[in-house]
């Protein structure tokens, strides 16, 4: 496996303020352990069950990120350990995350997923919806969640300019949200960029990239 070399090559191109989430979905625990041995501590998964299984057997100082589309009834299975949930796109989901985090006396960090791609297949909310949630009085009472930023996925295309335009849009939305928030929230994280486009994302202001296949090799399914 080339995991060590891949990690090294990616990390040397990333500015210090950009967090690398190693996306390990579909990959065996041995691959995660290998990346861990090279100092990687942040891993991303898109299926709750798979993440729980891996959490059980791997070192406990790993920071687990849920990056996939999340169903409300699955939150409870990971509430005792998940660090950051990337794809939050409704108040109802925030309420459920808060409820489950409370049971474990934890604070779970969340990112609001914003729809920036032109593709209809991508999830996410509009800037207006995000603004509405961030300014809800009720948010102050959800003491076991912390909304720390936004997440977005660009259109799956070879057109670099299209991708760049979408990342620019997310950065602008991030700035506008921060200016509009009356609650005590301060957004810090912009999660954007994957194997194929993380360099563009970093140029456009990403502070967190989610890289899978460039570290662990191609996956057997599109996941
Ligand atoms: C799978 C996945 C990634 C990583 O994709 P790669 O192209 O393998 O880097 C990033 N973000 C999300 C939301 C994903 O589902």
XYZ file of C-alpha atoms and ligand atoms in Angstrom:
238
model
C 0.000 0.000 0.000
C 1.070 3.542 -0.767
C -0.809 5.135 2.120
C 2.279 6.595 3.755
C 3.528 8.199 0.533
C 0.076 9.443 -0.428
C -0.452 11.073 2.961
C 2.952 12.688 2.825
C 2.379 14.049 -0.683
C -1.026 15.491 0.154
C -0.010 16.990 3.482
C 2.986 18.790 2.058
C 0.690 20.701 -0.313
C -1.805 21.712 2.387
C -1.432 25.013 4.276
C -1.200 24.667 8.068
C -4.714 25.952 8.652
C -6.302 23.234 6.514
C -7.411 20.028 8.257
C -7.104 16.797 6.317
C -9.988 14.378 6.846
C -8.879 10.958 5.623
C -12.000 9.427 4.118
C -11.768 5.734 4.905
C -15.230 4.516 3.855
C -15.223 0.956 2.447
C -11.563 0.577 3.478
C -10.429 -2.027 6.040
C -9.261 -1.130 9.553
C -5.724 -2.162 8.553
C -5.619 0.730 6.095
C -6.844 3.157 8.757
C -4.294 1.811 11.226
C -1.553 2.379 8.664
C -2.576 6.010 8.212
C -2.859 6.333 12.001
C 0.685 5.066 12.381
C 1.784 7.923 10.121
C 0.190 10.406 12.499
C -3.227 10.834 10.851
C -5.942 11.230 13.503
C -8.994 12.552 11.642
C -11.034 10.044 9.651
C -14.289 10.384 7.753
C -16.953 7.754 7.107
C -20.309 7.993 5.353
C -22.172 5.049 6.918
C -23.019 5.049 10.624
C -22.788 1.281 11.108
C -19.428 1.055 9.381
C -18.044 3.940 11.428
C -19.248 2.349 14.694
C -17.639 -0.978 13.815
C -14.331 0.729 13.068
C -14.524 2.919 16.177
C -14.832 -0.213 18.342
C -11.550 -1.747 17.218
C -9.350 1.265 16.495
C -7.416 3.601 18.851
C -9.662 5.880 20.882
C -7.859 9.115 20.097
C -9.150 9.040 16.537
C -11.439 11.954 15.673
C -14.379 10.486 13.730
C -16.278 12.601 11.217
C -19.609 11.598 9.695
C -19.519 12.919 6.145
C -22.462 11.090 4.591
C -26.138 11.813 4.307
C -27.468 11.128 7.799
C -30.830 9.724 8.845
C -32.201 10.961 12.139
C -32.815 7.493 13.546
C -29.097 6.631 13.195
C -27.712 9.501 15.273
C -28.058 7.592 18.534
C -25.602 4.891 17.465
C -22.668 7.265 17.160
C -23.572 10.018 19.628
C -21.104 8.741 22.236
C -18.064 9.273 20.045
C -18.645 11.191 16.794
C -16.680 14.434 16.759
C -18.042 16.343 13.762
C -21.069 15.788 11.526
C -20.547 17.390 8.106
C -23.856 17.023 6.329
C -26.503 18.622 8.541
C -29.320 20.071 6.492
C -32.316 20.501 8.773
C -33.301 21.847 12.169
C -34.940 18.510 12.955
C -31.625 16.746 12.537
C -29.898 19.325 14.753
C -32.537 18.746 17.434
C -31.974 15.005 17.296
C -28.183 15.357 17.442
C -28.593 17.656 20.444
C -30.890 15.176 22.186
C -28.540 12.248 21.672
C -25.429 14.236 22.609
C -27.136 15.336 25.806
C -27.565 11.702 26.878
C -23.794 11.360 26.810
C -23.125 14.831 28.209
C -21.183 15.750 25.106
C -21.146 18.538 22.578
C -21.234 17.337 18.980
C -19.908 19.733 16.371
C -21.938 20.187 13.201
C -21.509 21.713 9.766
C -24.471 22.964 7.763
C -24.427 21.448 4.299
C -25.007 24.083 1.651
C -26.076 23.151 -1.860
C -23.541 24.695 -4.224
C -23.602 22.187 -7.084
C -25.861 22.604 -10.063
C -26.522 18.859 -10.004
C -29.860 17.964 -8.450
C -28.395 14.836 -6.889
C -26.463 16.793 -4.260
C -27.966 17.485 -0.849
C -27.900 20.695 1.084
C -29.734 23.833 2.085
C -29.804 27.313 0.616
C -28.019 30.276 2.138
C -31.380 31.608 3.318
C -32.264 28.383 5.089
C -28.871 28.300 6.805
C -29.279 31.927 7.852
C -32.688 31.196 9.306
C -31.396 28.280 11.375
C -28.369 30.199 12.636
C -30.573 33.028 13.828
C -33.195 30.925 15.566
C -33.619 31.697 19.203
C -34.119 27.999 19.826
C -30.539 27.336 18.744
C -29.278 28.915 21.959
C -31.102 26.208 23.882
C -29.519 23.360 21.935
C -26.561 23.279 24.265
C -25.169 19.944 23.157
C -24.465 20.913 19.585
C -22.145 23.499 18.175
C -22.485 24.660 14.587
C -18.901 25.350 13.627
C -19.078 25.866 9.880
C -20.381 24.870 6.489
C -19.821 22.003 4.082
C -20.338 21.749 0.355
C -19.765 19.457 -2.567
C -19.010 20.703 -6.053
C -20.570 19.284 -9.187
C -18.922 16.068 -10.376
C -17.341 17.395 -13.559
C -14.011 17.903 -15.325
C -14.823 21.583 -15.757
C -12.409 23.268 -13.356
C -13.985 26.673 -13.745
C -17.381 25.291 -12.770
C -15.890 23.686 -9.656
C -13.989 26.842 -8.759
C -17.114 28.943 -9.155
C -19.042 26.678 -6.787
C -16.294 26.769 -4.141
C -16.151 30.558 -4.427
C -19.898 30.601 -3.815
C -19.516 28.596 -0.610
C -16.797 30.929 0.677
C -19.018 33.937 0.013
C -21.963 32.267 1.774
C -19.709 31.412 4.725
C -18.675 35.073 5.045
C -22.237 36.320 4.704
C -23.504 33.875 7.312
C -20.847 34.977 9.767
C -21.868 38.595 9.275
C -25.561 37.876 9.735
C -25.469 35.733 12.836
C -27.000 37.341 15.887
C -26.479 34.263 18.037
C -23.164 33.716 19.746
C -22.038 31.420 16.978
C -18.907 32.033 15.018
C -18.391 29.791 12.000
C -14.802 28.683 11.536
C -14.786 25.715 9.192
C -15.365 25.511 5.446
C -15.368 21.823 4.543
C -14.878 21.602 0.798
C -12.636 19.631 -1.529
C -12.192 15.925 -2.275
C -9.478 13.929 -4.066
C -10.252 15.405 -7.457
C -10.658 19.026 -6.446
C -9.117 19.722 -3.047
C -6.351 21.910 -4.470
C -8.909 24.219 -6.077
C -10.912 24.170 -2.837
C -7.876 25.243 -0.801
C -7.184 28.089 -3.236
C -10.770 29.213 -2.721
C -10.616 29.223 1.066
C -11.287 25.681 2.259
C -10.167 24.959 5.824
C -11.029 21.255 5.757
C -10.610 18.812 2.888
C -12.143 15.338 2.723
C -9.782 13.100 0.796
C -10.371 9.380 0.259
C -9.136 7.708 -2.889
C -5.968 9.814 -3.188
C -4.900 8.376 0.174
C -6.341 4.872 0.250
C -6.706 4.073 -3.455
C -9.847 3.728 -5.518
C -12.944 2.213 -3.944
C -14.854 -0.722 -5.348
C -18.104 1.184 -5.385
C -18.892 4.831 -5.934
C -20.064 5.295 -2.298
C -16.451 9.762 -0.464
C -16.509 11.169 -0.060
C -15.353 11.971 -0.078
C -14.003 11.506 -0.558
O -14.015 11.226 -1.922
P -12.659 10.971 -2.749
O -13.000 11.383 -4.121
O -12.379 9.519 -2.632
O -11.605 11.788 -2.142
C -15.487 13.284 0.360
N -16.661 13.776 0.792
C -17.789 13.024 0.827
C -19.040 13.634 1.326
C -17.740 11.704 0.393
O -18.875 10.972 0.431
